[in-house]
Every structure is written in structure tokens, then in C-alpha cells.
Amino acid sequence: MAFVVGKAAPAFELDAVHQGQFTRLSLNDFKGKWLIVFFYPLDFTFVCPTEIIAFSDAYEQFRKLGADVVGVSIDSKYCHLAWTQTARKNGGIEGMTFPLLADLNRQMASDYGVLNSDGVALRGLFIIDPDGVIQHATVNNSGVGRSVEETLRTLQAFQFVREHGEVCPANWHPGSSTIKPDVSKSKDYFAHAAEAALQG
């Protein structure tokens, strides 16, 4: 995934399902906004609905941070629509709050480096900044779902860095100390961290 981080996000324009309707979405539709793009293998599977429901239920948290979310798989828009109309108790994602893109020709998954040898997407997740640059990329194999909480934390960290110019240490959360990226000034953080470790 290192080949995409810090670079312009690959453009896309795909059919999608959003709020029970067919639409067409492109990367340009999200220009000037933070965007979470997450790929998943297939509709009507097992781990996938748990992830989509988790992100859907947290969608307003992303919106409050000025971020949009889109899901992407190689399924058709018709398959997406059927899945969004299937009850959660039956493995569906009824009540879904954000768009699902239909990457039928697999071009987007290929461009983002998550297309596997079976022709489906791995669980790739990308945070794209308002300038269209990928700031974060992770990929899981199909058996393990991703963490909404960690995605929110990482988004907030990159937003902080963009706004304030300081950098975020390991396990940073909003309100925690940050580091001034300067040889001398950074020692304030390290000294404080070392003292806290001795006391803790």
C-alpha cells in the first residue's frame, strides 16, 4: 500500500446505490472534503455486512468531522440494491446510510492496489484529504473486519496534523499531546513522556 500513500487518489466514476436509488459518483464529487473509501470482497457474505453496518451506524460521526464514506465492491448496482433491502437479521444491510459503488470491471480495486488473485477486493481502507491526496491506507485479508473506532481516530489525527502542523505520536487521541516536528522543540514532548513513564 506504500505506493499510494502521499499521492493523488486514483480517479473513479462508478454507478452506485444510495438511499434506495441508483446514482453515479466520481472522486470529483468529494473534492474539498475528507473521504473514507473502503473496499470489501462481496455482497451477501459474512464479515462484510458487519463492517458496513458498523460504518453505517457511525456515519454521523464521520459527517461531524467533515468526512464522507463510500463502500466499494465488484458487485453490480442491482446486487447492492437487493442487499440494502435485505433485513439485517438475514445478513442484509437494511438502513444503510452511505453509498455503495459498483466496481464491476474491477478497475477501481486494481487502481487502489487491493484486487486479489480471485478477482475480488481485499479489505482496503483509504483516507483521502480535501486535496485528493491519500493520507492513510490499510488492507486486511478477507477473514478479519476493520475497526470503525480506529478509522475515526486516524482521521482525526490527520485532520489535526493538517490544521496545526504538529505530528501525532503512537496511540494519539484527540486532546492528547502532540509533537512539534523540530529537533529542539520535539524534546519537550519526549521529556514529558519520559517523566510520565517513570511515574506510571
CSV table of C-alpha atoms in Angstrom, one decimal:
chain,number,residue,atom,x,y,z
A,1,MET,CA,0.0,0.0,0.0
A,2,ALA,CA,3.0,2.3,0.4
A,3,PHE,CA,2.9,3.1,-3.3
A,4,VAL,CA,-0.4,5.1,-2.9
A,5,VAL,CA,0.2,7.0,0.4
A,6,GLY,CA,1.1,10.6,-0.1
A,7,LYS,CA,0.0,10.5,-3.8
A,8,ALA,CA,-3.2,11.7,-5.6
A,9,ALA,CA,-6.0,9.2,-5.1
A,10,PRO,CA,-6.8,7.4,-8.4
A,11,ALA,CA,-9.8,8.9,-10.1
A,12,PHE,CA,-13.1,6.9,-10.3
A,13,GLU,CA,-16.5,7.3,-11.7
A,14,LEU,CA,-18.9,4.4,-11.0
A,15,ASP,CA,-22.6,3.5,-10.6
A,16,ALA,CA,-23.7,3.4,-7.0
A,17,VAL,CA,-26.7,2.8,-4.8
A,18,HIS,CA,-27.5,5.4,-2.2
A,19,GLN,CA,-30.7,5.6,-0.1
A,20,GLY,CA,-32.5,3.2,-2.4
A,21,GLN,CA,-31.7,5.0,-5.6
A,22,PHE,CA,-29.2,4.5,-8.4
A,23,THR,CA,-26.7,7.3,-8.9
A,24,ARG,CA,-23.3,7.9,-10.4
A,25,LEU,CA,-20.4,9.1,-8.3
A,26,SER,CA,-16.9,10.2,-9.0
A,27,LEU,CA,-13.9,11.3,-7.0
A,28,ASN,CA,-14.6,14.8,-8.1
A,29,ASP,CA,-18.0,14.7,-6.2
A,30,PHE,CA,-15.9,14.7,-3.0
A,31,LYS,CA,-13.5,17.4,-3.9
A,32,GLY,CA,-12.6,19.6,-0.9
A,33,LYS,CA,-13.8,17.0,1.6
A,34,TRP,CA,-12.2,14.2,3.6
A,35,LEU,CA,-13.3,10.9,2.1
A,36,ILE,CA,-13.1,7.4,3.6
A,37,VAL,CA,-13.0,4.7,0.8
A,38,PHE,CA,-13.3,1.2,1.9
A,39,PHE,CA,-13.3,-1.9,-0.3
A,40,TYR,CA,-14.9,-5.2,0.7
A,41,PRO,CA,-15.0,-8.5,-1.1
A,42,LEU,CA,-18.7,-9.3,-1.9
A,43,ASP,CA,-22.3,-8.5,-1.0
A,44,PHE,CA,-24.3,-11.2,0.8
A,45,THR,CA,-21.2,-12.6,2.6
A,46,PHE,CA,-20.2,-12.9,6.3
A,47,VAL,CA,-17.7,-10.3,7.6
A,48,CYS,CA,-18.8,-7.7,5.0
A,49,PRO,CA,-22.2,-6.9,6.5
A,50,THR,CA,-20.7,-6.4,10.0
A,51,GLU,CA,-18.3,-3.9,8.7
A,52,ILE,CA,-20.8,-2.0,6.5
A,53,ILE,CA,-23.3,-1.8,9.4
A,54,ALA,CA,-20.6,-0.6,11.8
A,55,PHE,CA,-19.6,2.2,9.4
A,56,SER,CA,-23.2,3.0,8.6
A,57,ASP,CA,-24.2,3.3,12.2
A,58,ALA,CA,-21.2,5.6,12.8
A,59,TYR,CA,-21.8,7.6,9.7
A,60,GLU,CA,-22.9,10.8,11.5
A,61,GLN,CA,-19.6,10.8,13.5
A,62,PHE,CA,-17.7,10.9,10.2
A,63,ARG,CA,-20.0,13.6,8.9
A,64,LYS,CA,-19.5,15.7,12.0
A,65,LEU,CA,-15.8,15.6,11.2
A,66,GLY,CA,-16.4,16.8,7.7
A,67,ALA,CA,-15.8,13.4,6.1
A,68,ASP,CA,-17.8,11.3,3.6
A,69,VAL,CA,-17.8,7.5,3.4
A,70,VAL,CA,-18.2,5.2,0.4
A,71,GLY,CA,-18.0,1.4,0.2
A,72,VAL,CA,-16.8,-0.4,-2.9
A,73,SER,CA,-17.1,-4.0,-4.2
A,74,ILE,CA,-17.2,-5.7,-7.6
A,75,ASP,CA,-20.9,-6.4,-7.3
A,76,SER,CA,-23.4,-4.7,-9.6
A,77,LYS,CA,-25.7,-1.9,-8.5
A,78,TYR,CA,-28.6,-4.3,-8.7
A,79,CYS,CA,-26.9,-6.6,-6.2
A,80,HIS,CA,-26.1,-3.7,-3.9
A,81,LEU,CA,-29.7,-2.6,-4.1
A,82,ALA,CA,-31.0,-6.0,-3.2
A,83,TRP,CA,-28.6,-6.2,-0.2
A,84,THR,CA,-29.6,-2.8,1.1
A,85,GLN,CA,-33.2,-4.0,1.0
A,86,THR,CA,-32.4,-7.2,3.0
A,87,ALA,CA,-33.1,-7.2,6.7
A,88,ARG,CA,-30.1,-7.2,9.0
A,89,LYS,CA,-31.3,-10.3,10.8
A,90,ASN,CA,-30.9,-12.1,7.4
A,91,GLY,CA,-27.4,-10.9,6.7
A,92,GLY,CA,-28.5,-7.7,4.9
A,93,ILE,CA,-27.6,-4.1,5.4
A,94,GLU,CA,-31.1,-2.5,5.5
A,95,GLY,CA,-31.0,1.1,6.7
A,96,MET,CA,-27.6,1.8,5.1
A,97,THR,CA,-26.6,5.4,5.2
A,98,PHE,CA,-23.8,5.9,2.7
A,99,PRO,CA,-23.2,5.0,-1.0
A,100,LEU,CA,-22.0,1.6,-2.3
A,101,LEU,CA,-20.0,1.8,-5.5
A,102,ALA,CA,-20.3,-0.9,-8.2
A,103,ASP,CA,-16.8,-1.7,-9.4
A,104,LEU,CA,-18.0,-4.2,-12.0
A,105,ASN,CA,-14.9,-4.0,-14.2
A,106,ARG,CA,-12.6,-4.2,-11.2
A,107,GLN,CA,-10.7,-1.1,-12.4
A,108,MET,CA,-11.0,0.9,-9.1
A,109,ALA,CA,-9.9,-2.1,-7.0
A,110,SER,CA,-6.9,-2.6,-9.3
A,111,ASP,CA,-6.0,1.1,-9.3
A,112,TYR,CA,-6.0,1.2,-5.5
A,113,GLY,CA,-4.0,-2.0,-5.3
A,114,VAL,CA,-6.5,-4.2,-3.5
A,115,LEU,CA,-7.6,-6.6,-6.2
A,116,ASN,CA,-6.7,-10.1,-5.2
A,117,SER,CA,-6.0,-13.2,-7.4
A,118,ASP,CA,-9.6,-14.3,-7.1
A,119,GLY,CA,-10.7,-11.1,-8.8
A,120,VAL,CA,-12.3,-9.6,-5.6
A,121,ALA,CA,-11.2,-6.7,-3.4
A,122,LEU,CA,-9.3,-7.2,-0.2
A,123,ARG,CA,-10.5,-5.1,2.8
A,124,GLY,CA,-8.6,-2.0,1.8
A,125,LEU,CA,-9.3,1.3,3.6
A,126,PHE,CA,-8.1,4.7,2.4
A,127,ILE,CA,-8.4,8.2,4.0
A,128,ILE,CA,-8.3,10.9,1.3
A,129,ASP,CA,-7.7,14.5,2.3
A,130,PRO,CA,-9.6,17.6,0.8
A,131,ASP,CA,-6.8,18.0,-1.8
A,132,GLY,CA,-7.4,14.5,-3.1
A,133,VAL,CA,-4.2,13.0,-1.6
A,134,ILE,CA,-4.2,9.6,0.2
A,135,GLN,CA,-3.0,10.1,3.7
A,136,HIS,CA,-3.7,6.6,5.1
A,137,ALA,CA,-4.1,3.1,3.6
A,138,THR,CA,-4.6,-0.2,5.3
A,139,VAL,CA,-5.5,-3.6,3.9
A,140,ASN,CA,-6.8,-6.7,5.7
A,141,ASN,CA,-7.2,-10.2,4.2
A,142,SER,CA,-10.9,-11.2,3.9
A,143,GLY,CA,-11.2,-13.1,7.2
A,144,VAL,CA,-10.9,-10.0,9.6
A,145,GLY,CA,-13.0,-6.9,9.7
A,146,ARG,CA,-11.8,-3.4,10.4
A,147,SER,CA,-12.3,-1.0,13.3
A,148,VAL,CA,-14.6,2.0,12.9
A,149,GLU,CA,-13.1,3.5,16.1
A,150,GLU,CA,-9.5,3.2,14.7
A,151,THR,CA,-10.6,4.8,11.4
A,152,LEU,CA,-12.2,7.7,13.3
A,153,ARG,CA,-9.1,8.1,15.4
A,154,THR,CA,-6.8,8.1,12.4
A,155,LEU,CA,-9.0,10.6,10.5
A,156,GLN,CA,-8.9,13.0,13.5
A,157,ALA,CA,-5.1,12.6,13.7
A,158,PHE,CA,-4.6,13.5,10.1
A,159,GLN,CA,-7.0,16.4,10.4
A,160,PHE,CA,-5.1,17.7,13.4
A,161,VAL,CA,-1.8,17.5,11.6
A,162,ARG,CA,-3.2,19.3,8.6
A,163,GLU,CA,-4.7,22.1,10.7
A,164,HIS,CA,-1.9,22.6,13.3
A,165,GLY,CA,1.3,21.3,11.6
A,166,GLU,CA,2.3,19.2,14.7
A,167,VAL,CA,2.6,15.5,14.5
A,168,CYS,CA,0.8,12.8,16.4
A,169,PRO,CA,2.6,10.1,18.4
A,170,ALA,CA,1.6,6.5,18.9
A,171,ASN,CA,-1.8,5.9,20.3
A,172,TRP,CA,-2.7,9.6,20.0
A,173,HIS,CA,-6.3,10.6,20.7
A,174,PRO,CA,-8.0,14.0,20.4
A,175,GLY,CA,-6.8,16.1,23.4
A,176,SER,CA,-3.6,14.2,23.8
A,177,SER,CA,-0.1,15.8,23.5
A,178,THR,CA,1.4,16.2,20.1
A,179,ILE,CA,5.0,16.7,18.9
A,180,LYS,CA,6.5,19.8,17.3
A,181,PRO,CA,8.4,18.4,14.3
A,182,ASP,CA,11.6,20.2,15.2
A,183,VAL,CA,14.8,18.7,16.6
A,184,SER,CA,14.9,21.1,19.6
A,185,LYS,CA,11.1,21.6,20.2
A,186,SER,CA,10.3,17.9,20.0
A,187,LYS,CA,12.3,17.4,23.2
A,188,ASP,CA,9.5,19.0,25.2
A,189,TYR,CA,7.2,16.1,24.3
A,190,PHE,CA,9.9,13.4,24.8
A,191,ALA,CA,10.8,14.8,28.2
A,192,HIS,CA,7.2,14.9,29.3
A,193,ALA,CA,6.6,11.4,28.0
A,194,ALA,CA,9.7,10.0,29.8
A,195,GLU,CA,8.6,11.6,33.1
A,196,ALA,CA,5.1,10.2,32.7
A,197,ALA,CA,6.5,6.7,32.1
A,198,LEU,CA,8.7,6.9,35.3
A,199,GLN,CA,5.7,8.0,37.3
A,200,GLY,CA,3.3,5.5,35.8
